[in-house]
Coordinates of N, CA and C in Angstrom, one line a residue:
Chain M
G1 N 230.7 126.1 24.7 CA 229.9 127.1 25.4 C 229.8 128.5 24.8
E2 N 229.3 129.4 25.3 CA 229.0 130.6 24.6 C 230.2 131.4 24.7
S3 N 230.7 132.2 23.6 CA 231.7 133.1 23.6 C 231.4 134.5 24.2
V4 N 232.3 135.1 24.8 CA 232.1 136.5 25.1 C 231.9 137.4 23.8
G5 N 231.1 138.2 23.8 CA 230.7 139.2 22.9 C 231.9 140.3 22.5
L6 N 232.9 139.9 21.5 CA 233.9 141.0 21.4 C 233.6 141.5 20.2
H7 N 233.7 143.1 19.9 CA 233.4 143.5 18.9 C 234.6 143.6 17.8
L8 N 234.6 143.7 16.6 CA 235.6 143.8 15.6 C 236.5 144.7 16.0
P9 N 237.8 144.6 15.8 CA 238.8 145.7 15.7 C 238.6 146.5 14.5
T10 N 238.8 147.8 14.5 CA 238.6 148.7 13.3 C 239.8 149.3 12.9
L11 N 240.1 149.5 11.7 CA 241.1 150.0 11.2 C 240.5 151.2 10.2
S12 N 241.1 152.5 10.5 CA 240.6 153.5 9.6 C 241.8 154.1 8.8
V13 N 241.7 154.1 7.5 CA 242.8 154.7 6.6 C 242.4 155.9 5.7
Q14 N 243.2 156.5 5.3 CA 242.8 157.7 4.4 C 242.7 157.1 2.9
E15 N 241.9 157.5 2.1 CA 241.8 157.2 0.8 C 243.2 157.2 0.1
G16 N 243.7 156.2 -0.7 CA 244.9 156.4 -1.4 C 246.1 155.8 -0.7
D17 N 246.0 155.7 0.7 CA 247.0 155.1 1.6 C 246.9 153.6 1.5
N18 N 248.1 153.1 1.7 CA 248.1 151.5 2.1 C 247.5 151.1 3.3
S19 N 246.8 149.9 3.2 CA 246.3 149.3 4.5 C 247.0 148.0 4.7
I20 N 247.1 147.7 6.1 CA 247.7 146.5 6.5 C 246.8 145.9 7.7
I21 N 246.3 144.8 7.3 CA 245.3 143.9 8.3 C 246.1 142.7 8.6
N22 N 246.2 142.7 9.9 CA 246.8 141.4 10.5 C 246.0 140.5 11.0
C23 N 246.5 139.2 11.2 CA 245.7 138.1 11.6 C 246.9 137.0 12.2
A24 N 246.4 136.6 13.5 CA 247.3 135.5 14.1 C 246.5 134.4 14.0
Y25 N 247.0 133.2 13.7 CA 246.5 131.8 13.5 C 247.1 131.0 14.7
S26 N 246.4 130.1 15.1 CA 246.6 129.2 16.3 C 247.1 127.8 16.0
N27 N 246.8 127.2 15.0 CA 247.0 125.8 14.6 C 248.3 125.8 13.8
S28 N 249.5 125.2 14.5 CA 250.6 125.1 13.7 C 250.6 124.1 12.6
A29 N 249.5 123.3 12.7 CA 249.4 122.3 11.5 C 248.7 122.9 10.2
S30 N 248.3 124.1 10.5 CA 247.4 124.8 9.1 C 248.6 125.0 8.2
D31 N 248.2 124.6 6.9 CA 249.1 125.0 5.9 C 248.5 125.5 4.5
Y32 N 247.3 126.2 4.8 CA 246.8 127.0 3.6 C 245.9 128.0 4.4
F33 N 246.0 129.2 3.9 CA 245.5 130.4 4.6 C 244.8 131.2 3.5
I34 N 243.6 131.8 3.8 CA 242.8 132.6 2.8 C 242.3 133.9 3.4
W35 N 242.2 134.9 2.6 CA 241.6 136.0 3.2 C 240.3 136.4 2.5
Y36 N 239.4 136.7 3.3 CA 238.1 137.1 2.6 C 237.6 138.5 3.1
K37 N 236.6 139.0 2.2 CA 236.2 140.3 2.2 C 234.6 140.3 2.5
Q38 N 234.1 140.9 3.5 CA 232.8 140.9 3.6 C 232.0 142.2 3.8
E39 N 231.4 142.5 2.8 CA 230.6 143.8 2.8 C 229.2 143.6 3.6
S40 N 228.8 144.7 4.0 CA 227.5 144.7 4.9 C 226.4 143.9 4.3
G41 N 225.8 143.1 4.9 CA 224.6 142.4 4.5 C 225.1 141.3 3.5
K42 N 226.2 141.0 3.2 CA 226.5 139.9 2.1 C 227.4 138.7 2.8
G43 N 227.6 137.8 1.9 CA 228.4 136.6 2.3 C 229.7 137.1 2.1
P44 N 230.7 136.4 2.8 CA 232.3 136.9 2.4 C 232.6 136.3 1.1
Q45 N 233.6 137.1 0.4 CA 234.0 136.7 -0.9 C 235.5 136.7 -0.7
F46 N 236.0 135.6 -1.6 CA 237.6 135.4 -1.7 C 238.3 136.4 -2.1
I47 N 239.4 136.7 -1.6 CA 240.2 137.7 -2.1 C 241.6 137.1 -2.6
I48 N 242.3 136.4 -1.6 CA 243.7 135.9 -2.1 C 244.0 134.8 -1.0
D49 N 244.7 133.8 -1.4 CA 245.2 132.8 -0.6 C 246.7 132.6 -0.7
I50 N 247.2 131.8 0.3 CA 248.7 131.4 0.2 C 248.9 130.1 1.0
R51 N 249.8 129.3 0.3 CA 250.1 128.0 0.9 C 251.2 128.2 2.0
S52 N 251.3 127.3 2.8 CA 252.4 127.3 3.9 C 254.0 127.2 3.3
N53 N 254.1 127.0 1.9 CA 255.4 126.7 1.4 C 255.9 128.1 0.8
M54 N 255.0 129.0 1.0 CA 255.3 130.4 0.3 C 255.4 131.4 1.6
D55 N 256.0 132.7 1.3 CA 256.1 133.5 2.3 C 255.2 134.9 1.8
K56 N 255.0 134.9 0.6 CA 254.4 136.2 0.1 C 253.7 135.7 -1.1
R57 N 252.4 136.4 -1.4 CA 251.8 136.2 -2.7 C 251.2 137.6 -3.0
Q58 N 251.2 137.9 -4.3 CA 250.6 139.1 -4.8 C 249.4 138.9 -5.7
G59 N 248.4 139.8 -5.3 CA 247.4 139.8 -6.4 C 247.2 141.2 -6.9
Q60 N 246.0 141.4 -7.3 CA 245.8 142.8 -7.9 C 245.5 143.8 -6.7
R61 N 246.4 144.5 -6.3 CA 246.4 145.5 -5.3 C 246.6 144.9 -3.9
V62 N 246.6 143.9 -3.8 CA 246.7 143.0 -2.7 C 247.9 142.2 -2.4
T63 N 248.4 142.1 -1.3 CA 249.5 141.2 -1.1 C 249.4 140.3 0.3
V64 N 249.6 139.2 0.3 CA 249.4 138.5 1.7 C 250.9 138.1 2.0
L65 N 251.3 138.2 3.1 CA 252.5 137.9 4.0 C 252.1 136.8 5.0
L66 N 253.2 135.6 4.9 CA 252.9 134.6 6.0 C 254.3 134.5 6.6
N67 N 254.1 134.6 7.9 CA 255.2 134.4 8.7 C 254.9 133.0 9.9
K68 N 255.4 131.9 9.3 CA 255.0 130.7 10.0 C 255.7 130.6 11.4
T69 N 256.8 131.2 11.5 CA 257.6 131.2 12.9 C 256.7 131.7 13.9
V70 N 256.2 132.9 13.7 CA 255.3 133.5 14.6 C 253.7 133.3 14.3
K71 N 253.3 132.6 13.4 CA 251.9 132.2 13.2 C 251.1 133.5 12.8
H72 N 251.8 134.1 11.9 CA 251.1 135.7 11.7 C 250.9 135.8 10.2
L73 N 249.8 136.2 9.8 CA 249.4 136.4 8.4 C 249.0 138.0 8.3
S74 N 249.4 138.5 7.1 CA 248.9 140.0 6.9 C 248.4 140.1 5.5
L75 N 247.5 141.0 5.3 CA 247.0 141.4 4.0 C 247.3 142.8 3.7
Q76 N 248.0 143.2 2.9 CA 248.3 144.7 2.5 C 247.4 144.9 1.2
I77 N 246.8 146.1 1.3 CA 245.9 146.7 0.2 C 246.6 148.1 -0.1
A78 N 247.0 148.0 -1.3 CA 247.7 149.3 -2.0 C 246.6 150.3 -2.5
A79 N 247.0 151.4 -2.2 CA 246.1 152.7 -2.6 C 244.6 152.3 -2.4
T80 N 244.3 152.3 -1.1 CA 243.0 152.0 -0.5 C 241.9 152.9 -1.1
Q81 N 240.9 152.2 -1.5 CA 239.7 152.9 -2.0 C 238.5 152.7 -1.3
P82 N 237.5 153.7 -1.3 CA 236.2 153.5 -0.6 C 235.5 152.2 -0.8
G83 N 235.7 151.7 -1.8 CA 235.1 150.4 -2.1 C 235.8 149.3 -1.3
D84 N 237.0 149.5 -0.8 CA 237.5 148.5 0.1 C 237.0 148.3 1.6
S85 N 236.2 149.4 1.9 CA 235.6 149.5 3.1 C 234.7 148.2 3.3
A86 N 235.1 147.3 4.4 CA 234.4 146.2 4.6 C 235.0 145.5 5.8
V87 N 234.5 144.2 6.2 CA 235.3 143.4 7.2 C 236.0 142.4 6.6
Y88 N 237.4 142.2 7.0 CA 238.2 141.3 6.3 C 238.4 140.2 7.4
F89 N 238.4 139.0 6.8 CA 238.8 137.7 7.7 C 239.9 136.8 7.1
C90 N 240.5 136.4 8.0 CA 241.7 135.4 7.5 C 241.1 134.0 8.0
A91 N 241.3 133.1 7.1 CA 241.0 131.6 7.5 C 242.1 130.7 7.3
E92 N 242.0 129.6 8.0 CA 243.1 128.6 8.0 C 242.6 127.2 7.8
K93 N 243.5 126.4 7.3 CA 243.0 124.9 6.9 C 244.2 124.1 7.0
E94 N 244.0 122.9 7.4 CA 245.1 121.8 7.3 C 244.8 121.0 6.2
T95 N 245.8 120.4 5.6 CA 245.7 119.5 4.5 C 244.9 118.3 4.6
S96 N 245.1 117.8 5.9 CA 244.4 116.6 6.3 C 243.0 116.7 6.4
Y97 N 242.5 117.7 6.7 CA 241.1 117.9 7.1 C 240.5 119.0 6.1
D98 N 239.0 118.8 6.1 CA 238.4 120.0 5.3 C 237.8 121.0 6.0
K99 N 238.3 121.0 7.3 CA 237.6 122.1 8.3 C 238.4 123.4 8.1
V100 N 237.6 124.5 7.8 CA 238.3 125.7 7.5 C 237.7 126.7 8.5
I101 N 238.7 127.3 9.4 CA 238.2 128.0 10.5 C 238.6 129.6 10.3
F102 N 237.7 130.3 10.7 CA 238.0 131.9 10.4 C 238.4 132.4 11.7
G103 N 239.2 133.5 11.5 CA 239.6 134.5 12.5 C 238.5 135.5 12.7
P104 N 238.7 136.3 13.9 CA 237.7 137.1 14.3 C 237.4 138.2 13.5
G105 N 238.3 138.8 12.3 CA 237.9 139.7 11.4 C 238.5 141.1 12.0
T106 N 238.5 142.0 10.9 CA 238.9 143.3 11.3 C 238.0 144.3 10.1
S107 N 237.4 145.3 10.9 CA 236.6 146.2 10.1 C 237.5 147.3 9.5
L108 N 237.7 147.5 8.2 CA 238.4 148.6 7.6 C 237.4 149.7 7.0
S109 N 237.7 150.7 7.4 CA 237.0 152.0 7.1 C 237.8 153.0 6.4
V110 N 237.4 153.4 5.0 CA 238.3 154.1 4.2 C 237.6 155.5 4.4
I111 N 238.5 156.6 4.7 CA 238.1 157.9 4.7 C 238.4 158.7 3.3
P112 N 237.2 159.2 3.0 CA 237.6 159.8 1.5 C 238.4 161.1 1.6
Chain Q
N1 N 224.1 129.5 -13.6 CA 225.0 129.0 -12.5 C 224.8 129.9 -11.2
A2 N 224.0 129.2 -10.4 CA 223.5 130.3 -9.3 C 224.5 130.2 -8.0
G3 N 225.4 129.3 -8.0 CA 226.3 129.3 -6.9 C 225.9 128.5 -5.8
V4 N 225.8 129.2 -4.6 CA 225.4 128.6 -3.2 C 224.2 129.3 -3.1
T5 N 223.0 128.6 -2.9 CA 221.6 129.1 -2.7 C 221.2 128.7 -1.4
Q6 N 220.8 129.7 -0.4 CA 220.2 129.2 0.8 C 218.8 129.8 1.3
T7 N 218.1 129.0 1.8 CA 216.8 129.5 2.1 C 216.4 129.0 3.6
P8 N 215.4 129.6 4.3 CA 214.9 131.0 4.0 C 216.0 132.2 4.2
K9 N 215.7 133.4 3.7 CA 216.8 134.5 3.7 C 216.5 135.0 5.2
F10 N 215.2 135.3 5.6 CA 214.9 135.7 7.0 C 213.7 134.7 7.8
Q11 N 214.0 134.5 8.8 CA 213.1 133.7 9.6 C 212.9 134.2 11.1
V12 N 211.7 134.2 11.9 CA 211.4 134.5 13.2 C 210.9 133.2 13.8
L13 N 211.5 132.9 14.9 CA 211.1 131.4 15.5 C 211.0 131.8 16.9
K14 N 209.9 131.2 17.5 CA 209.7 131.2 18.9 C 210.5 130.3 19.5
T15 N 211.0 130.4 21.0 CA 211.8 129.6 21.6 C 211.2 128.0 21.6
G16 N 211.9 127.0 21.3 CA 211.4 125.7 21.5 C 210.9 125.2 20.0
Q17 N 210.7 126.1 19.1 CA 210.4 125.7 17.6 C 211.4 125.2 16.9
S18 N 211.2 124.3 15.9 CA 212.2 123.7 15.2 C 212.2 124.3 13.7
M19 N 213.3 124.2 13.0 CA 213.3 124.7 11.7 C 214.5 124.0 10.9
T20 N 214.5 124.0 9.6 CA 215.5 123.7 8.8 C 215.9 124.6 7.8
L21 N 217.2 125.0 7.8 CA 217.8 125.8 6.9 C 218.4 125.1 5.7
Q22 N 217.9 125.3 4.6 CA 218.3 124.5 3.3 C 219.4 125.2 2.6
C23 N 220.3 124.5 2.0 CA 221.4 124.9 1.1 C 221.7 123.9 0.2
A24 N 221.8 124.6 -1.1 CA 222.2 123.9 -2.4 C 223.2 124.7 -3.2
Q25 N 224.2 123.7 -3.8 CA 225.3 124.3 -4.7 C 225.1 123.6 -6.1
D26 N 225.3 124.4 -7.0 CA 225.3 123.8 -8.5 C 226.6 123.8 -9.1
M27 N 227.8 124.0 -8.2 CA 229.2 123.8 -8.8 C 229.9 122.4 -8.6
N28 N 229.2 121.5 -8.2 CA 229.7 120.1 -8.2 C 230.9 120.0 -7.0
H29 N 230.7 120.8 -6.2 CA 231.8 120.7 -5.0 C 231.5 119.6 -4.0
N30 N 232.8 119.1 -3.7 CA 232.5 118.0 -2.7 C 232.1 118.4 -1.3
S31 N 232.9 119.5 -0.8 CA 232.9 120.1 0.5 C 231.7 120.9 0.8
M32 N 231.0 121.1 1.9 CA 230.0 122.0 2.2 C 230.0 122.4 3.7
Y33 N 229.7 123.5 4.1 CA 229.8 124.1 5.4 C 228.7 124.9 5.8
W34 N 228.5 124.8 7.2 CA 227.4 125.8 7.7 C 228.3 126.7 8.9
Y35 N 228.2 128.0 8.8 CA 228.9 129.0 9.6 C 227.6 129.8 10.3
R36 N 228.0 130.1 11.4 CA 227.1 131.3 12.1 C 227.9 132.5 12.4
Q37 N 227.3 133.6 12.2 CA 228.0 135.0 12.3 C 227.0 135.7 13.3
D38 N 227.6 136.2 14.6 CA 226.8 136.9 15.4 C 227.1 138.3 15.2
P39 N 226.2 139.3 15.5 CA 226.6 140.8 15.2 C 227.9 141.1 15.6
G40 N 228.7 141.8 14.7 CA 230.0 142.4 14.9 C 231.2 141.4 15.3
M41 N 230.8 140.2 14.8 CA 231.6 139.0 15.2 C 231.9 138.3 14.0
G42 N 233.0 137.4 14.1 CA 233.5 136.5 13.1 C 232.6 135.3 12.8
L43 N 232.9 134.6 11.9 CA 232.2 133.3 11.5 C 232.8 132.1 12.3
R44 N 231.8 131.2 12.9 CA 232.2 130.1 13.6 C 231.6 129.0 12.8
L45 N 232.3 127.9 12.7 CA 232.0 126.8 12.1 C 231.1 125.9 12.9
I46 N 229.8 125.5 12.2 CA 228.9 124.7 13.0 C 229.1 123.3 12.8
Y47 N 229.2 122.8 11.5 CA 229.2 121.5 10.9 C 229.7 121.8 9.5
Y48 N 230.3 120.6 9.0 CA 230.8 120.7 7.7 C 230.7 119.2 7.2
S49 N 230.7 119.1 5.8 CA 230.8 117.7 5.2 C 231.8 117.8 4.0
A50 N 232.8 116.9 4.2 CA 233.7 116.7 3.2 C 233.4 116.1 2.0
S51 N 232.4 115.3 1.9 CA 231.9 114.6 0.9 C 230.5 114.1 1.2
E52 N 229.8 113.7 0.0 CA 228.4 113.2 0.2 C 228.4 112.0 1.1
G53 N 227.5 112.1 2.3 CA 227.5 110.9 3.0 C 228.2 111.1 4.3
T54 N 229.0 112.1 4.6 CA 229.8 112.3 5.7 C 229.7 113.7 6.2
T55 N 229.4 113.8 7.5 CA 229.4 115.2 8.2 C 230.4 115.1 9.5
D56 N 230.9 116.3 9.7 CA 231.7 116.4 11.1 C 231.3 117.7 11.7
K57 N 231.6 117.6 13.2 CA 231.5 118.7 14.1 C 232.4 119.9 13.7
G58 N 232.1 121.1 13.9 CA 232.8 122.2 13.8 C 233.2 122.8 15.0
E59 N 233.1 124.0 15.2 CA 233.6 124.7 16.6 C 232.4 124.9 17.5
V60 N 231.2 124.8 16.8 CA 230.0 125.2 17.8 C 228.7 124.3 17.4
P61 N 228.9 123.0 17.5 CA 227.8 122.1 16.9 C 226.7 122.0 17.9
N62 N 226.7 122.3 18.9 CA 225.6 122.0 20.0 C 224.3 122.7 19.6
G63 N 223.3 122.0 19.7 CA 221.9 122.5 19.3 C 221.7 122.5 17.9
Y64 N 222.3 121.8 17.1 CA 222.2 121.7 15.7 C 222.5 120.4 15.1
N65 N 221.7 120.0 14.0 CA 222.0 118.7 13.3 C 222.1 119.0 11.9
V66 N 222.9 118.2 11.1 CA 222.9 118.4 9.7 C 222.6 117.2 8.9
S67 N 222.2 117.5 7.7 CA 222.0 116.1 6.7 C 222.7 116.7 5.4
R68 N 223.6 115.8 4.9 CA 224.2 116.0 3.6 C 223.2 115.0 2.7
L69 N 222.3 115.6 2.3 CA 221.2 114.8 1.5 C 221.7 114.2 0.1
N70 N 222.5 114.9 -0.6 CA 223.3 114.4 -2.0 C 224.5 115.5 -2.0
K71 N 225.1 115.3 -3.0 CA 226.2 116.3 -3.3 C 225.8 117.6 -3.3
R72 N 224.6 118.0 -3.8 CA 224.2 119.3 -4.0 C 223.7 120.1 -2.7
E73 N 223.2 119.2 -1.8 CA 222.4 119.8 -0.6 C 222.8 119.4 0.6
F74 N 223.0 120.5 1.5 CA 223.3 120.2 2.9 C 222.6 121.2 3.7
S75 N 221.8 120.4 4.6 CA 220.7 121.2 5.3 C 221.2 121.3 6.8
L76 N 220.7 122.4 7.5 CA 220.9 122.8 8.9 C 219.7 122.8 9.7
R77 N 219.4 121.8 10.8 CA 218.3 121.8 11.5 C 218.6 122.2 12.9
L78 N 217.5 123.1 13.6 CA 217.6 123.4 14.8 C 216.4 122.8 15.3
E79 N 216.6 121.9 16.2 CA 215.4 120.9 16.7 C 214.5 121.6 17.8
S80 N 215.3 122.4 18.7 CA 214.5 123.3 19.7 C 215.3 124.6 19.8
A81 N 214.8 125.8 19.0 CA 215.6 126.8 18.9 C 215.5 127.4 20.2
A82 N 216.8 128.4 20.5 CA 216.9 129.1 21.7 C 217.4 130.4 21.2
P83 N 217.1 131.5 22.2 CA 217.6 132.8 21.8 C 219.1 133.1 21.5
S84 N 219.9 132.1 22.0 CA 221.3 132.2 21.7 C 221.5 131.8 20.4
Q85 N 220.8 131.2 19.6 CA 220.9 130.8 18.3 C 220.4 131.9 17.1
T86 N 220.1 133.0 17.7 CA 219.8 134.3 17.0 C 221.2 134.5 16.3
S87 N 221.1 134.7 15.1 CA 222.3 134.7 14.4 C 222.1 134.8 12.8
V88 N 223.3 135.2 12.0 CA 223.4 135.0 10.6 C 223.8 133.7 10.2
Y89 N 223.3 132.8 9.4 CA 223.9 131.5 9.1 C 224.2 131.5 7.7
F90 N 225.5 131.2 7.4 CA 226.0 131.3 5.9 C 226.2 129.6 5.6
C91 N 225.9 129.5 4.7 CA 226.3 128.0 3.9 C 227.4 128.5 2.9
A92 N 228.2 127.2 2.8 CA 229.3 127.5 1.8 C 229.7 126.3 1.2
S93 N 230.4 126.3 0.1 CA 231.0 124.8 -0.6 C 232.3 125.3 -1.0
K94 N 233.1 124.3 -1.3 CA 234.6 124.6 -1.6 C 234.8 123.7 -2.6
E95 N 235.6 124.6 -3.6 CA 236.3 124.0 -4.7 C 237.5 123.5 -4.5
Q96 N 238.0 122.3 -5.0 CA 239.4 122.0 -4.7 C 240.0 121.5 -6.1
S97 N 241.0 122.4 -6.5 CA 241.7 121.9 -7.5 C 243.2 122.5 -7.5
R98 N 244.1 121.8 -8.2 CA 245.5 122.3 -8.2 C 245.5 123.6 -8.6
R99 N 244.9 124.0 -9.5 CA 245.1 125.4 -10.2 C 244.4 126.5 -9.1
R100 N 243.2 126.2 -8.8 CA 242.5 127.2 -7.9 C 242.5 127.0 -6.5
G101 N 243.2 126.0 -6.1 CA 243.4 125.8 -4.6 C 242.0 125.5 -3.9
N102 N 241.8 126.0 -2.7 CA 240.7 125.6 -1.9 C 239.5 126.8 -1.7
T103 N 239.2 127.4 -2.7 CA 238.4 128.4 -2.6 C 237.0 128.2 -2.1
I104 N 236.5 128.8 -1.2 CA 235.2 128.6 -0.5 C 234.3 129.7 -1.2
Y105 N 233.0 129.4 -1.5 CA 232.0 130.1 -1.9 C 230.9 130.0 -1.1
F106 N 230.5 131.3 -0.7 CA 229.4 131.4 0.3 C 228.2 131.9 -0.4
G107 N 227.0 131.6 0.4 CA 225.7 132.0 0.1 C 225.5 133.3 0.7
E108 N 224.4 133.9 0.6 CA 224.0 135.2 0.8 C 223.6 135.4 2.3
G109 N 223.5 134.4 3.0 CA 223.1 134.3 4.3 C 221.6 134.1 4.7
S110 N 221.4 133.7 6.0 CA 219.9 133.4 6.5 C 219.9 134.1 7.9
W111 N 219.1 135.2 8.0 CA 219.0 135.9 9.2 C 217.9 135.2 10.0
L112 N 218.2 134.6 11.1 CA 217.5 134.0 12.0 C 217.3 134.7 13.3
T113 N 216.0 134.9 13.8 CA 215.8 135.5 15.0 C 214.9 134.6 15.8
V114 N 215.3 134.2 17.1 CA 214.5 133.3 18.0 C 214.1 134.4 19.2
V115 N 213.0 134.3 19.4 CA 212.2 135.3 20.4 C 211.7 134.3 21.6

């Protein structure tokens, strides 16, 4: 059926500060998680991923933390820049299936 | 190497009309996906195809059909468009490798309005 129209949660941070974007996932069988960034009018772009046998993974200015106990994922962006302003989505996948399901997203707004 | 290419980019349909969104990828990926994204909301999976010749329903398949024509192409068809299908549609394909994991690559989107 049709879902109720819920607008994206918004996070506003000052330029140079660190950002933390959270995501709760629902499927306890999911074993692979990905973060995507979507800029206005464009398709989502891959940022970083993590497998369920890890708790933490670091990239360039980004860190993903996974807490399987409470089914929670977070994306930390260090020294946030205006170019980081976008909508961020987490996604989950089970090994047995090729289905990739996205979370609702968070809009990040960086204040210069 | 164009990545994921989808057409048309913009389309206006009248209620009850049919149309097909085309998608092609040149990265030799096995898996392909169709998502829809309503304004201010997240991506919802419509259908996916794990390999040539197979298709499976996603979260919101009603009102849509798909065809995995060959490894490169995965089309999405609206047989009788409804205003509730007004959305941005994204096609994607997925790489699977030991080194690079399961990265999904998205097209630029198709903006569909049903009046």
